[in-house]
Short mmCIF file of C-alpha atoms in Angstrom, two decimals:
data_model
loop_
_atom_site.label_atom_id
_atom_site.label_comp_id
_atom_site.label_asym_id
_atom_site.label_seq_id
_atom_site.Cartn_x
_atom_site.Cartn_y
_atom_site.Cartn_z
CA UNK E 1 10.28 -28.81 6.44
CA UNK E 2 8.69 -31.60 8.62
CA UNK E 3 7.32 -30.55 12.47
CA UNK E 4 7.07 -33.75 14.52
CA UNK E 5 5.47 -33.27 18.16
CA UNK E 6 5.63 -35.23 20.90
CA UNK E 7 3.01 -37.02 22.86
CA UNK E 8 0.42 -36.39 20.40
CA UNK E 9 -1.35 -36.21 24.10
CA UNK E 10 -0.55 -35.27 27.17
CA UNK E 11 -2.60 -36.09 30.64
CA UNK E 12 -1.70 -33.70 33.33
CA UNK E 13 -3.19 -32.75 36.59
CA UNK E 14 -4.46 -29.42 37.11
CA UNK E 15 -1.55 -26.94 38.67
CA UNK E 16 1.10 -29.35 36.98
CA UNK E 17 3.82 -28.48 34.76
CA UNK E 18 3.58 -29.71 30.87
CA UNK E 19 6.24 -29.63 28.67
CA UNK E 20 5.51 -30.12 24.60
CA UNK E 21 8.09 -30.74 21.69
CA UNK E 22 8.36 -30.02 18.77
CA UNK E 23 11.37 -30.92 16.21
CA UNK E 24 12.01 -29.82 13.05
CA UNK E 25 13.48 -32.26 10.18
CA UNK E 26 15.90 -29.58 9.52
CA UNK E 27 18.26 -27.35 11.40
CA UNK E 28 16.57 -23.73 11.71
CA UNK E 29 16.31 -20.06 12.56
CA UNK E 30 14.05 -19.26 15.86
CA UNK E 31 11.05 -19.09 12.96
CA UNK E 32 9.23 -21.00 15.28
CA UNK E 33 5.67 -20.15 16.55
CA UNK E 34 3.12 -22.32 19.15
CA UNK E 35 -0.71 -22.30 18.57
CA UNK E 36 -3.69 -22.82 21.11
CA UNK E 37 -6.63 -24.32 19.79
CA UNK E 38 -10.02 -25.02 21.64
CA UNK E 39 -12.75 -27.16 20.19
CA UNK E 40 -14.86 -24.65 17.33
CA UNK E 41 -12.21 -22.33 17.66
CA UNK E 42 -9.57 -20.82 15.42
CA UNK E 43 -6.21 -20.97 16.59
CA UNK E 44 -4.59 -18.81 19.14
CA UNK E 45 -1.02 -17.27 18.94
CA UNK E 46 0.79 -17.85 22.10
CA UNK E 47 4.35 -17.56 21.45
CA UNK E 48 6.76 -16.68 17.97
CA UNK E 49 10.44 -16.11 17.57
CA UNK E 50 10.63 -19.79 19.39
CA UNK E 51 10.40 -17.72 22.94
CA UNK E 52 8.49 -14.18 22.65
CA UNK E 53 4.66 -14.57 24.44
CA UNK E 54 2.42 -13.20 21.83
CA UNK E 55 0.35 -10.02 23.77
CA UNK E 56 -1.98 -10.85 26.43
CA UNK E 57 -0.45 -14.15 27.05
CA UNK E 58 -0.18 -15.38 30.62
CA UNK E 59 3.30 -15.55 32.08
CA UNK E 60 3.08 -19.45 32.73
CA UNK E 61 3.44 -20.05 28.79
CA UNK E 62 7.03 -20.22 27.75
CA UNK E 63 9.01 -21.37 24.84
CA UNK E 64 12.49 -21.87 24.28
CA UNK E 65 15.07 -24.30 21.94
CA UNK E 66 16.97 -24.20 18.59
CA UNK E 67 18.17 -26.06 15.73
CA UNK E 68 15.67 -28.68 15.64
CA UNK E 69 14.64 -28.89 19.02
CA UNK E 70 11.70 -26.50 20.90
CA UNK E 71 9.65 -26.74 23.43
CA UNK E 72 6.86 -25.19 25.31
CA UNK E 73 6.36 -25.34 28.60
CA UNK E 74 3.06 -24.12 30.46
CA UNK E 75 4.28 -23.94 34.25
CA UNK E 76 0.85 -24.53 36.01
CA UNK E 77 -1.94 -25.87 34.08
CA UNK E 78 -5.20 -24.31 34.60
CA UNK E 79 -8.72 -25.61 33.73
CA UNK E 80 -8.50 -23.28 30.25
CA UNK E 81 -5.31 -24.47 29.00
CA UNK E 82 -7.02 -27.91 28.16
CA UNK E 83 -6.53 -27.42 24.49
CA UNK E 84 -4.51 -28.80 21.49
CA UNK E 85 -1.49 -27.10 21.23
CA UNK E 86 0.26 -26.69 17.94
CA UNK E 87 3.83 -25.56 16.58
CA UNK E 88 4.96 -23.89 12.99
CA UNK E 89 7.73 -23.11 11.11
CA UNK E 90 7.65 -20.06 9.16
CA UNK E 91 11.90 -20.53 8.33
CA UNK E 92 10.45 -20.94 5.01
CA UNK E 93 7.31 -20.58 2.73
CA UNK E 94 4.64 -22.76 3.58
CA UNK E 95 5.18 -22.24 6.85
CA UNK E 96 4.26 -25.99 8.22
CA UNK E 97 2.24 -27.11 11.19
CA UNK E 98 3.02 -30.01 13.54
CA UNK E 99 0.50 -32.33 13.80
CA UNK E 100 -0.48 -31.29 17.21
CA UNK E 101 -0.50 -32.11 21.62
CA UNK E 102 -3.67 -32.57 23.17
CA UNK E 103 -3.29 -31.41 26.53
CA UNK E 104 -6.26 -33.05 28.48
CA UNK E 105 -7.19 -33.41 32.48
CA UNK E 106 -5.26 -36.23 33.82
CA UNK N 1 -8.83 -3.82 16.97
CA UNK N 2 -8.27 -6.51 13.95
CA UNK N 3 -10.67 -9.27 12.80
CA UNK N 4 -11.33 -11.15 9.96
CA UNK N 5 -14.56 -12.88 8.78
CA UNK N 6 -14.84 -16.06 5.85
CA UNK N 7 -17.61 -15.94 4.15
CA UNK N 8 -18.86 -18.78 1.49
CA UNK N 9 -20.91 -21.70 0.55
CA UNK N 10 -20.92 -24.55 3.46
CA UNK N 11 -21.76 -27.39 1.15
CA UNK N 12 -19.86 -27.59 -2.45
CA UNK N 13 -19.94 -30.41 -4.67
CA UNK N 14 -17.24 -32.58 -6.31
CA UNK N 15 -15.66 -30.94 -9.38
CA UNK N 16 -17.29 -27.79 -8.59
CA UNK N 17 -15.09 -23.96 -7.32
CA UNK N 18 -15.09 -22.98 -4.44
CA UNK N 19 -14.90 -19.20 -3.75
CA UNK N 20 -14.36 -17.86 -0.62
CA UNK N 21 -14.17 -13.93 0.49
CA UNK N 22 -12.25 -12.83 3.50
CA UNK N 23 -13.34 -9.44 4.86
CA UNK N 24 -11.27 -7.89 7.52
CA UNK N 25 -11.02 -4.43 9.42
CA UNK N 26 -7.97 -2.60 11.98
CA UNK N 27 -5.66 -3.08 9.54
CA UNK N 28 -5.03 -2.01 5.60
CA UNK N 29 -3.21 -4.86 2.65
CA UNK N 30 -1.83 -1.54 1.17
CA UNK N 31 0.30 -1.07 4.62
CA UNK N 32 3.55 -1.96 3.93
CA UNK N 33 4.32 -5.43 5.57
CA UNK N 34 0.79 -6.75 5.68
CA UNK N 35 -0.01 -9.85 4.18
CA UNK N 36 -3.26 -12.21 4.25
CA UNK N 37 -3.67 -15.65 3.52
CA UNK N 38 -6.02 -18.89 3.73
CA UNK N 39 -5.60 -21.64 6.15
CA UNK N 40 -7.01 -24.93 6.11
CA UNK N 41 -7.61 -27.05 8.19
CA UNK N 42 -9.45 -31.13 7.79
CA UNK N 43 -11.55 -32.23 10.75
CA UNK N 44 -8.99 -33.65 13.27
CA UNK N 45 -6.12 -32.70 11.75
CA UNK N 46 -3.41 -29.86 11.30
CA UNK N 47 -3.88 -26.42 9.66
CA UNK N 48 -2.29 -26.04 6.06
CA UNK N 49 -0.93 -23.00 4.21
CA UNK N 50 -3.17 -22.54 0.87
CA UNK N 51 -2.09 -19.22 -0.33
CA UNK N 52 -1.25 -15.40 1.61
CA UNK N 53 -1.04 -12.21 -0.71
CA UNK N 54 0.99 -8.87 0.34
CA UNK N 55 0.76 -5.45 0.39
CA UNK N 56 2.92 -5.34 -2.98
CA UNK N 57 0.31 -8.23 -4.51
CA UNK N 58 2.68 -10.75 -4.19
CA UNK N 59 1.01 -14.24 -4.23
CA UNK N 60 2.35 -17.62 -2.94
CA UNK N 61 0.92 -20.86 -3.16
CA UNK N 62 1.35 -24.16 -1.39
CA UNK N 63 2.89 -26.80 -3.77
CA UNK N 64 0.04 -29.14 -3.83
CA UNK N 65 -2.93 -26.74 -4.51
CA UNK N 66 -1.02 -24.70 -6.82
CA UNK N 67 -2.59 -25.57 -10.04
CA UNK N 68 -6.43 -25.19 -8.72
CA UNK N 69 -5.67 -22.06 -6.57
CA UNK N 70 -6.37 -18.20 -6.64
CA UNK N 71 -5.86 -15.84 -4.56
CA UNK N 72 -6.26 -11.88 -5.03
CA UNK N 73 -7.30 -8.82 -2.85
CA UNK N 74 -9.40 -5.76 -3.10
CA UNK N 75 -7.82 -3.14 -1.10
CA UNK N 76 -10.63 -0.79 -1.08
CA UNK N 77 -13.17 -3.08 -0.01
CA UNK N 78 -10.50 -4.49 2.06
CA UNK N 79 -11.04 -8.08 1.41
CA UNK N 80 -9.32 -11.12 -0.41
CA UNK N 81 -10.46 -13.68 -2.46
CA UNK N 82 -9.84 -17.26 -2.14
CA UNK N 83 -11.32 -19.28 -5.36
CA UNK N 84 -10.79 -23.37 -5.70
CA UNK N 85 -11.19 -25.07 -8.64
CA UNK N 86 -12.00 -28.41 -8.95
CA UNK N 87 -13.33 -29.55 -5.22
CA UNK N 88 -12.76 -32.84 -3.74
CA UNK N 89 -14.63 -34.80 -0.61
CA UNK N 90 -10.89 -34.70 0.33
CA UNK N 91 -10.99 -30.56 0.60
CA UNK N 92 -13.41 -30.75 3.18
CA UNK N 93 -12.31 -28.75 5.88
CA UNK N 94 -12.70 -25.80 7.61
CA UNK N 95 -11.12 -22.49 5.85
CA UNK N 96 -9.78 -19.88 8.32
CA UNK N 97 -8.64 -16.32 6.72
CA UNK N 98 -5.35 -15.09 8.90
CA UNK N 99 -3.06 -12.10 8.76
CA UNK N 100 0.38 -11.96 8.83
CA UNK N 101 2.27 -8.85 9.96
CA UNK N 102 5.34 -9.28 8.32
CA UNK N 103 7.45 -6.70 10.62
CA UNK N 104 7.10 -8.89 13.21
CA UNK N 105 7.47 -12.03 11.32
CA UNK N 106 5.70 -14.56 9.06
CA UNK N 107 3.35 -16.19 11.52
CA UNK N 108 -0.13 -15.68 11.87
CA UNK N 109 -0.74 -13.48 14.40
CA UNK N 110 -4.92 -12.92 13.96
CA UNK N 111 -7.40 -15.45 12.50
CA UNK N 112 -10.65 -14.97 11.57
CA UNK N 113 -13.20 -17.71 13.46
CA UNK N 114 -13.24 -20.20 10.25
CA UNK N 115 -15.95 -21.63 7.82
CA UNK N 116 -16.61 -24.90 7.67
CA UNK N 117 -16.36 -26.34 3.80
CA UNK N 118 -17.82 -29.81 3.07
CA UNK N 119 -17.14 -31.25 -0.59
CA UNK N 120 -20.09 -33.90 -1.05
CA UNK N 121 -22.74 -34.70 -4.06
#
């Protein structure tokens, strides 16, 4: 299973909304999981079952969609969500990664 | 609490194995549902599944490491054992450990903090 996101980067302004895709090449299950990652830094789990915020995760992360088609949204970006944000499958063994959004300060 | 720690050499060179040894605490392999696994991931680019193991010592291995990949556990000592064989400048990349709590589901849910792994002569 292919994960193609969209923008591979994303400028936004401090207190804006962002809104990353993610599609799948082929129909799925809500298998779907979204990844933090800061420079150094292992990934961070911020959302699975496409929509459920992982514990400890701040209310302005959400994620949604099915099929093929997800998306999170972070309502009101603050200065630590400057990150690369990442989406995976796990429908299937190997789960599989999309290449990635780099959220960065408009 | 859970964490997980890679340990291994930094520098490898071509042709040679690479062995890696995950150590991790808060949890136990021999709980039903728990699984751990290697991630990699190039510099700049995506992570990739390598291999997990489960509580039952079921193995699974991504397609195109297959053939030079092993991956076991030691429940007592609770770690787990990544070894490599035949190491490319392409494998360079940095190796994170992660668990997977299957009741929940088969994502990662805690990663250890990575090891970097560069494949050079």
């Amino acid at each position: 299973m292919v994960m193609t996101q969209s923008p591979a980067t994303l400028s936004v302004s401090p207190g804006e909304r962002a809104t990353l895709s993610c599609g799948a090449s082929h129909s799925m299950s809500n298998y779907l999981a979204w990844y933090q990652q800061k420079p150094g830094q292992a990934p961070r789990l911020l959302i699975y079952g496409a929509s459920t915020r992982a514990t400890g995760i701040p209310v302005r992360f959400s994620g949604s969609g099915s099929g093929t088609e997800f998306t999170l949204t972070i309502s009101s970006l603050q200065s630590e969500d400057f990150a690369v944000y990442y989406c995976l499958q796990y429908n299937n063994w190997p789960g599989t990664f999309g290449q990635g959004t780099k959220v960065e300060i408009k | 609490q859970v964490t997980l720690r890679e340990s291994g050499p930094a520098l490898v060179k071509p042709t040679q194995t690479l062995t890696l040894t995950c150590t991790f605490s808060g949890f136990s392999l021999s709980t039903d549902g728990m699984c751990v696994g290697w991630i990699r991931q190039p510099p700049g680019k995506a992570p990739e599944w390598l291999a997990r193991i489960d509580w039952e010592d079921d193995k699974y291995y991504t397609t195109s490491v297959k053939t030079r990949v092993t991956i076991s556990k030691d429940t007592s000592k609770n770690q787990v054992v990544l070894t490599m064989t035949n190491m490319d400048p392409l494998d360079t990349a940095t190796y994170f450990c992660a668990r997977i709590d299957t009741t929940k589901g088969y994502f990662v849910d805690y990663w250890g903090q990575g090891t970097l792994v560069t494949v050079s002569s």
